[in-house]
Coordinates of C-alpha atoms in Angstrom, one line a residue:
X1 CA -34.9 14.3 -9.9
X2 CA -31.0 13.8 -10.0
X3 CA -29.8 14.1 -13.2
X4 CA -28.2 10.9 -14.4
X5 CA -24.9 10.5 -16.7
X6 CA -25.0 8.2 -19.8
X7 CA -23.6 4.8 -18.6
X8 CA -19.7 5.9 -20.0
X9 CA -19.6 9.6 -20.0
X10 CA -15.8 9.8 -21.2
X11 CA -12.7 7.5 -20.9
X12 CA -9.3 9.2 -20.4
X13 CA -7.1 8.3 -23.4
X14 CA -9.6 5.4 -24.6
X15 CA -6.7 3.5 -26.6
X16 CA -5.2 0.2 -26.0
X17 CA -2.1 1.5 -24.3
X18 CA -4.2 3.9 -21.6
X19 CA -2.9 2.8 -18.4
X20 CA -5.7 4.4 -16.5
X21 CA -9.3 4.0 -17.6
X22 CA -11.2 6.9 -16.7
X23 CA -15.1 6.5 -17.1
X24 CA -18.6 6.9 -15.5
X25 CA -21.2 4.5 -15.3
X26 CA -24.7 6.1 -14.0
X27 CA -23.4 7.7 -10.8
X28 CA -20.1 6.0 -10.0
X29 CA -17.0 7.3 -11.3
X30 CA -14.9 4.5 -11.9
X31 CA -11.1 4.3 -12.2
X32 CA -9.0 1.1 -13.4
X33 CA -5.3 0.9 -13.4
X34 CA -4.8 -0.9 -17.1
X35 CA -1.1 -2.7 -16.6
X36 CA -2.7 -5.8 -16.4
X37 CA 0.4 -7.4 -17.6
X38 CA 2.7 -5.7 -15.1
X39 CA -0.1 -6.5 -12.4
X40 CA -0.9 -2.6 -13.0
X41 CA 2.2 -1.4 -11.3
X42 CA 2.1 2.1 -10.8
X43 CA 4.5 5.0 -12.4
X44 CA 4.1 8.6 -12.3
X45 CA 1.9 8.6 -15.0
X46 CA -0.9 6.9 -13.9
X47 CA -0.9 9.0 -10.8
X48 CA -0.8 12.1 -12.5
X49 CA -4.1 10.6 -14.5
X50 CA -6.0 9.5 -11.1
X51 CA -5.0 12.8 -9.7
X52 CA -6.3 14.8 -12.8
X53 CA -10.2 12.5 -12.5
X54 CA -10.7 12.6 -8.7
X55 CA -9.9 16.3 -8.9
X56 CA -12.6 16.6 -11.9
X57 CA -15.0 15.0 -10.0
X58 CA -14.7 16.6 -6.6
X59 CA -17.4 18.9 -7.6
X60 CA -19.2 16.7 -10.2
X61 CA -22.9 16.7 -8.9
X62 CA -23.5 13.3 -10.9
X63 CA -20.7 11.5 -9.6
X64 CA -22.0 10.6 -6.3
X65 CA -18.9 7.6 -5.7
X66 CA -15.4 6.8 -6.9
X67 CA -14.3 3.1 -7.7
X68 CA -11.2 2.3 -7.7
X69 CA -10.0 -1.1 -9.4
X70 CA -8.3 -3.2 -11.5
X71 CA -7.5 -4.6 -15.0
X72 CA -7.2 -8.6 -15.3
X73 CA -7.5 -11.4 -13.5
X74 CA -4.1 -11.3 -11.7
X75 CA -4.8 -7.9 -9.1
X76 CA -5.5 -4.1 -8.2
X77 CA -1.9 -3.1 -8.2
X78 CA 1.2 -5.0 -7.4
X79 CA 3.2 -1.2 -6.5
X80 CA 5.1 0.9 -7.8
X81 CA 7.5 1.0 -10.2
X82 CA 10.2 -0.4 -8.8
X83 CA 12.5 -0.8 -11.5
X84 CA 11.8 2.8 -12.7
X85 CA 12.9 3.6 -9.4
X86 CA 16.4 2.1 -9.4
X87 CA 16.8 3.6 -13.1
X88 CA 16.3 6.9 -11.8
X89 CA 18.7 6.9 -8.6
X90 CA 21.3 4.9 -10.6
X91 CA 21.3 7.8 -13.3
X92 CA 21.1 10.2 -10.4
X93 CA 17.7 12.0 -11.4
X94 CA 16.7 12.5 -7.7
X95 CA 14.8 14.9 -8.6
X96 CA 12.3 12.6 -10.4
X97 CA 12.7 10.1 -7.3
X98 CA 11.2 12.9 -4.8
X99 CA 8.6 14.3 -7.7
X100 CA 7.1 10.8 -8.1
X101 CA 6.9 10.0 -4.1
X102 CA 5.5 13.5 -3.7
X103 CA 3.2 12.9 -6.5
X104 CA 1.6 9.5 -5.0
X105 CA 1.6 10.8 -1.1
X106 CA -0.5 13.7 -2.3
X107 CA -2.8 11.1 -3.6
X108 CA -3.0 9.1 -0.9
X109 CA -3.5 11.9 1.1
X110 CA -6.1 12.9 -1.5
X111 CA -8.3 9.6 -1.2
X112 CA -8.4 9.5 2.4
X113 CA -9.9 12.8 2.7
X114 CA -12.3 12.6 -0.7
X115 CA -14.9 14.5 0.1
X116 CA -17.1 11.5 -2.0
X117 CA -16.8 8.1 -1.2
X118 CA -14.0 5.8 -2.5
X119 CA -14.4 2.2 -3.1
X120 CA -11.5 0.3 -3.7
X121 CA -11.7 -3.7 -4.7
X122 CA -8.5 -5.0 -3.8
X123 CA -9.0 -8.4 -5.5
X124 CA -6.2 -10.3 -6.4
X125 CA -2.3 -8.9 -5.5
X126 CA -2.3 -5.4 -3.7
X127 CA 0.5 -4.3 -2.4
X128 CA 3.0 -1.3 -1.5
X129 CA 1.4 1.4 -4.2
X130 CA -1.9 0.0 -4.3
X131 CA -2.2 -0.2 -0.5
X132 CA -2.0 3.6 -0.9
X133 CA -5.1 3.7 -3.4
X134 CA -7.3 0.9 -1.6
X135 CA -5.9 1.2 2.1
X136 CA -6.6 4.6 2.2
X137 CA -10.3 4.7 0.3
X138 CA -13.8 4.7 2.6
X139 CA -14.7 1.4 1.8
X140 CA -12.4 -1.4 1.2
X141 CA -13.6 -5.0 -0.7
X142 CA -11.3 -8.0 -0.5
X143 CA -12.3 -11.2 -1.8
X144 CA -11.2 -14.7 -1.4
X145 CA -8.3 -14.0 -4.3
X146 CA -7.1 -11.4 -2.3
X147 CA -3.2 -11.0 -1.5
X148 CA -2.4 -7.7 0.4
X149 CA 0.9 -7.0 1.5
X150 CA 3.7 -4.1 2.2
X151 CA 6.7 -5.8 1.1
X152 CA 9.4 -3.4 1.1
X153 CA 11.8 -4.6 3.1
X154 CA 11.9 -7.5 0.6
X155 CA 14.0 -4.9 -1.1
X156 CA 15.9 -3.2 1.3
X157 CA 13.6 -0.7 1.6
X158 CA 10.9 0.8 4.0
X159 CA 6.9 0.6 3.9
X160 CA 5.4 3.6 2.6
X161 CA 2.3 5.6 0.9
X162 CA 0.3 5.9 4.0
X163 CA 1.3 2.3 4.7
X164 CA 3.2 3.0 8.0
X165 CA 0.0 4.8 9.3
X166 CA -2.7 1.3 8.6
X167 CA 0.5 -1.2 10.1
X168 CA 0.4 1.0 13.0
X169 CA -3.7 0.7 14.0
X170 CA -2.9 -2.8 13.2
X171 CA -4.4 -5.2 16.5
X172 CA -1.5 -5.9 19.1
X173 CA 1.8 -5.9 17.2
X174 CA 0.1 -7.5 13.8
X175 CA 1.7 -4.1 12.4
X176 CA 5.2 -4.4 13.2
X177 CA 4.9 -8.3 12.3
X178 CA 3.6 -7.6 8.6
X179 CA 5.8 -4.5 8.0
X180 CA 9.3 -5.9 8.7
X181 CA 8.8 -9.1 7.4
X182 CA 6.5 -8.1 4.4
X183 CA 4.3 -11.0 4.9
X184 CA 1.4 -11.3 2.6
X185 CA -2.1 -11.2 3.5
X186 CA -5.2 -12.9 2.7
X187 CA -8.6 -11.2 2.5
X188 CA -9.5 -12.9 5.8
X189 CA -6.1 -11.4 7.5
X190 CA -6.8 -7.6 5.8
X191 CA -9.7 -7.4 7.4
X192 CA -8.4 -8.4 10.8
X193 CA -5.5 -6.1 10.4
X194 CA -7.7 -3.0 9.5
X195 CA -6.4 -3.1 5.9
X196 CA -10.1 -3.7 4.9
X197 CA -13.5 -3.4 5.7
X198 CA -15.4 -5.8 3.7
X199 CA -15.3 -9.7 2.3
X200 CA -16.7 -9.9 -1.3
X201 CA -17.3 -13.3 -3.2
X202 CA -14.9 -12.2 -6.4
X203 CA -17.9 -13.8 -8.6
X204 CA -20.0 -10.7 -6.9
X205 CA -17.6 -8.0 -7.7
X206 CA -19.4 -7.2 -11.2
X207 CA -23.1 -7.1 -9.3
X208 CA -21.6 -4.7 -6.6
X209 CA -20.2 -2.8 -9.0
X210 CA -23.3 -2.1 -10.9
X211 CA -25.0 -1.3 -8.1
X212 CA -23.0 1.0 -6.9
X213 CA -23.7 2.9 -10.5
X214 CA -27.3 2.7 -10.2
X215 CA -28.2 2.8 -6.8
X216 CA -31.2 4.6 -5.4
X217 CA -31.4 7.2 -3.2
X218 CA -31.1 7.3 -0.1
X219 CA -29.1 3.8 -0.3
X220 CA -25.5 4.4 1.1
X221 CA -22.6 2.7 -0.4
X222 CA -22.4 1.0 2.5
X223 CA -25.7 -0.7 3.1
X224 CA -25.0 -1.7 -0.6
X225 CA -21.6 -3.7 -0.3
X226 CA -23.7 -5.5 2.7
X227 CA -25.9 -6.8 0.4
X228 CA -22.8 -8.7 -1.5
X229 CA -20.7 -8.9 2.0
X230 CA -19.7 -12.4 3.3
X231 CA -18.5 -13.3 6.5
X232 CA -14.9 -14.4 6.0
X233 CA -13.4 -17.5 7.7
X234 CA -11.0 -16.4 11.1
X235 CA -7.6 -14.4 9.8
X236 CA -4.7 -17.0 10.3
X237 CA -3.2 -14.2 11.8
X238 CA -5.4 -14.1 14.5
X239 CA -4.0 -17.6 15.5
X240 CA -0.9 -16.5 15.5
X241 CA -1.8 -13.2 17.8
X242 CA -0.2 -14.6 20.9
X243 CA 3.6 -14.7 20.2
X244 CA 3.1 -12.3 17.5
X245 CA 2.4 -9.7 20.3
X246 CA 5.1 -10.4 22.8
X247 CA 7.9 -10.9 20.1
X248 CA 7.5 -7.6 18.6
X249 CA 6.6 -5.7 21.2
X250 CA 10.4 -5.3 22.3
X251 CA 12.0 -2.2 21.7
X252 CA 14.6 -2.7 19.4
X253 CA 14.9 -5.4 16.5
X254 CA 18.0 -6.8 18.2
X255 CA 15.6 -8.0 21.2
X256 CA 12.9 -8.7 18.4
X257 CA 15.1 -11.4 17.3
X258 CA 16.4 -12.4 20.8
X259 CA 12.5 -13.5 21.5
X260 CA 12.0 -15.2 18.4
X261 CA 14.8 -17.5 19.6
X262 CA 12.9 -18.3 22.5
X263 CA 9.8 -19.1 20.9
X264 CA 8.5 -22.6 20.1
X265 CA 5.6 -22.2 17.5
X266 CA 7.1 -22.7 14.0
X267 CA 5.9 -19.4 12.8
X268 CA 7.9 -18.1 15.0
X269 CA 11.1 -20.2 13.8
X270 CA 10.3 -19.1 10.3
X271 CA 9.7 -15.3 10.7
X272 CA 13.5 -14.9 12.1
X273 CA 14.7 -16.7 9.5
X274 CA 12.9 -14.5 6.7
X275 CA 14.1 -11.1 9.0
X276 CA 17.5 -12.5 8.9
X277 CA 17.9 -12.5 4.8
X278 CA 16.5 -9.1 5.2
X279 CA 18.3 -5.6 5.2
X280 CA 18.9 -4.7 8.9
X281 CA 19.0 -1.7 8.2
X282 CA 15.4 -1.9 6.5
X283 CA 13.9 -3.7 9.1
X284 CA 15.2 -1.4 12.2
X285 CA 14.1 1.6 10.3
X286 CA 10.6 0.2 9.6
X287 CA 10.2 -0.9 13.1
X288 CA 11.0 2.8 14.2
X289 CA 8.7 4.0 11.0
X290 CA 5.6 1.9 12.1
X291 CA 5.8 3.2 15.7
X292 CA 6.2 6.9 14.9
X293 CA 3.1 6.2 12.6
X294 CA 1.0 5.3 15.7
X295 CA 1.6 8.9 17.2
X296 CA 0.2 10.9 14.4
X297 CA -2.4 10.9 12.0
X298 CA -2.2 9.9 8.0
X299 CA -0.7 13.3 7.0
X300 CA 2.2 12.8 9.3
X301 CA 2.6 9.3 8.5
X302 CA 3.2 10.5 4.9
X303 CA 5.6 13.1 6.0
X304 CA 8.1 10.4 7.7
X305 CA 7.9 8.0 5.4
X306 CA 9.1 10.6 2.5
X307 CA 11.9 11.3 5.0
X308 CA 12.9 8.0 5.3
X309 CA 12.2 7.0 1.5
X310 CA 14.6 9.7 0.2
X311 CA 17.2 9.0 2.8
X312 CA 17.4 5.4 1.1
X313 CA 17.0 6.4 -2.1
X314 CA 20.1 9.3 -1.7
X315 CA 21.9 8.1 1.7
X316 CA 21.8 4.5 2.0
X317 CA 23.2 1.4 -0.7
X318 CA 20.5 -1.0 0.8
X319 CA 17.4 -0.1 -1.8
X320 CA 19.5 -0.1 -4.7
X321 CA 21.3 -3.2 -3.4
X322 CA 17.7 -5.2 -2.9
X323 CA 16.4 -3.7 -6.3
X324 CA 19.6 -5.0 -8.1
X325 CA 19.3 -8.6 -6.2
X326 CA 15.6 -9.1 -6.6
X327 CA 14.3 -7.4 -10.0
X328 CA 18.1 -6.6 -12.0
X329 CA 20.3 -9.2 -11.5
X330 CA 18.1 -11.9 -9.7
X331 CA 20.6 -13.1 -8.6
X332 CA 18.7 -13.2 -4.9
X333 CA 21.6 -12.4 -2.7
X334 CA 21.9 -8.9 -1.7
X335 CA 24.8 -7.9 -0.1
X336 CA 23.6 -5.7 2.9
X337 CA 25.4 -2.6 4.3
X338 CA 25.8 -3.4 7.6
X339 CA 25.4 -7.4 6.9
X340 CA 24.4 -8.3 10.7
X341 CA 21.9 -7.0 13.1
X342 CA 25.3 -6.8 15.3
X343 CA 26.9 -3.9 13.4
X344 CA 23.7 -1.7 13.9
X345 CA 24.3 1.7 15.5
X346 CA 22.1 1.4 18.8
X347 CA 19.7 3.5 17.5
X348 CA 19.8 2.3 13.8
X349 CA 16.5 4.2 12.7
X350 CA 18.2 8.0 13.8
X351 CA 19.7 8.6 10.8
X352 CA 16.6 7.9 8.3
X353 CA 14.1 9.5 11.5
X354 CA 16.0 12.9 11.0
X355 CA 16.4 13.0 7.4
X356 CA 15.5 16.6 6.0
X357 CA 14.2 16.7 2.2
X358 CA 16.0 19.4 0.2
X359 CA 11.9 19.7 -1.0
X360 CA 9.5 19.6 1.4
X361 CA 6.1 16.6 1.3
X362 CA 3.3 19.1 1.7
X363 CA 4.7 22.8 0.7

């Protein structure tokens, strides 16, 4: 008879000011990010701490299944720490910049190919960082509260941790829609796009989660999220599939806009408008990003977006500029470098495509 844990075996740093709760419960090992009042953005901390448990329990024989999840009502994780970010580059610690994107790449990387099964809940806001913990995991639970989205170019900036790779196995163009314009998803819409697998009533998340603690053998993880699986109502993307797919299918953003012009739907009228407040540079270089991604697998979808990421955060104003006008300042009126679509080189994406890393992703 498998030997069973006591229902919490150990809790990383069990104080009020743990940031990542680290506990088992029968045969689940169960993480929550605990930031609930910064929507439990991450820093380098908590990914050193989820790092440290899943590498504990790779060869835990009583920890059959990893949870990952949230503290509060508000979400799993609303990303990464942006404003740690632009405190770093503006004191010029690059160094920290490339350790922390290394750090949560290798954890991406890490959950993807767990040799136990990872559950993620994304209930409630998930987006850029913790679509790189629940995007990534074996089996992915989205409720009805559910708000997925990668919305860096909001910033200036480019989608990343793993992101690039999911946008790209998106149906039709759905991926190059949601990554330059950052547009949020609901639970219905991840599991169209291939961000999840499974819709959970959130008043079932507690039941789930206790069976997934004390299931019995042989019952898969799986066939036990069916038992709490609801059939969600059609993705409002999937209405918009039609124009989505020949707008963005062009080869250049300069031509995605030119189509958007000729469209009639009101979708459409209202995506160019939100791509022209954004960064052309951000959005030329994501549109390049997401269709790289589609050539490789996760691994190399990691290693161009830490390209790309460093190039902005050492070789372009536009992340700092987005950061400044959006989380610093607030003064919501970034002053892009180039300001037009029109001042693009041709091939605006080259620069951030080629970009070498003084220290390489995977060594």
């Amino acid at each position: 008879m498998k030997k069973q844990t006591s229902n919490v075996a150990f809790v990383t740093d069990n104080t009020a000011a743990s940031t990542v709760l680290v506990r088992t419960e029968g045969s689940l090992g169960r993480l929550t990010l605990n930031r609930p009042k910064a929507i439990n953005a991450l820093d380098l901390d908590m990914i050193r701490q989820l790092t440290a448990a899943l590498d504990r329990w790779r060869d835990d024989t009583d920890i059959d299944i990893v949870l990952i999840d949230g503290a509060g009502e508000r979400g799993l994780c609303a990303g990464g720490d942006v404003r740690g970010l632009y405190e770093q580059i503006a004191g010029g610690r690059y160094e920290g910049v490339s350790d922390f994107f290394r750090e949560e790449y290798a954890l991406n990387l890490m959950i993807a190919q767990y040799p136990k099964t990872v559950v993620a809940f994304a209930d409630g806001i998930t987006m850029g960082g913790g679509i790189g913990l629940a995007g990534h995991a074996a089996i992915r639970v989205v409720t009805e509260r559910s708000r997925l989205a990668m919305p860096e170019t909001r910033i200036g900036f480019t989608p990343d941790v793993g992101g690039t790779y999911l946008l790209s196995r998106a149906p039709g163009r759905i991926g190059e829609y949601l990554g330059l314009t950052g547009a949020t998803m609901t639970g219905e819409d991840a599991v169209y796009a291939g961000f999840a697998d499974y819709y959970v009533p959130s008043t079932h998340l507690d039941e789930l989660r206790e069976a997934l603690g004390k299931r019995a053998d042989p019952t898969s993880p799986s066939e036990l999220v069916l038992l709490f699986d609801d059939t969600p109502e059609r993705s409002p993307l999937a209405d918009e599939r039609g124009w989505i797919d020949e707008v963005f299918s062009a080869d250049t953003i300069g031509e995605v806009m030119q189509r958007l012009s000729a469209r009639p739907e009101p979708a459409a009228s209202a995506t160019a408008a939100t791509l022209a407040e954004l960064s052309p540079t951000g959005i030329a270089v994501t549109l390049d990003a997401v269709r790289e991604a589609r050539e490789g697998e996760l691994r190399d979808a990691l290693i161009g977006e830490y390209r790309r990421v460093l190039w902005f955060g050492t070789h372009h104003p536009d992340l700092m500029e987005g950061i400044r006008a959006q989380l610093v300042d607030k003064d919501r009126s970034p002053k892009w470098r180039p300001a037009t679509l029109a001042e693009l080189e041709p091939d605006a994406g080259a620069a951030a495509r080629a970009y070498a890393p003084e220290v390489p992703l995977f060594g």
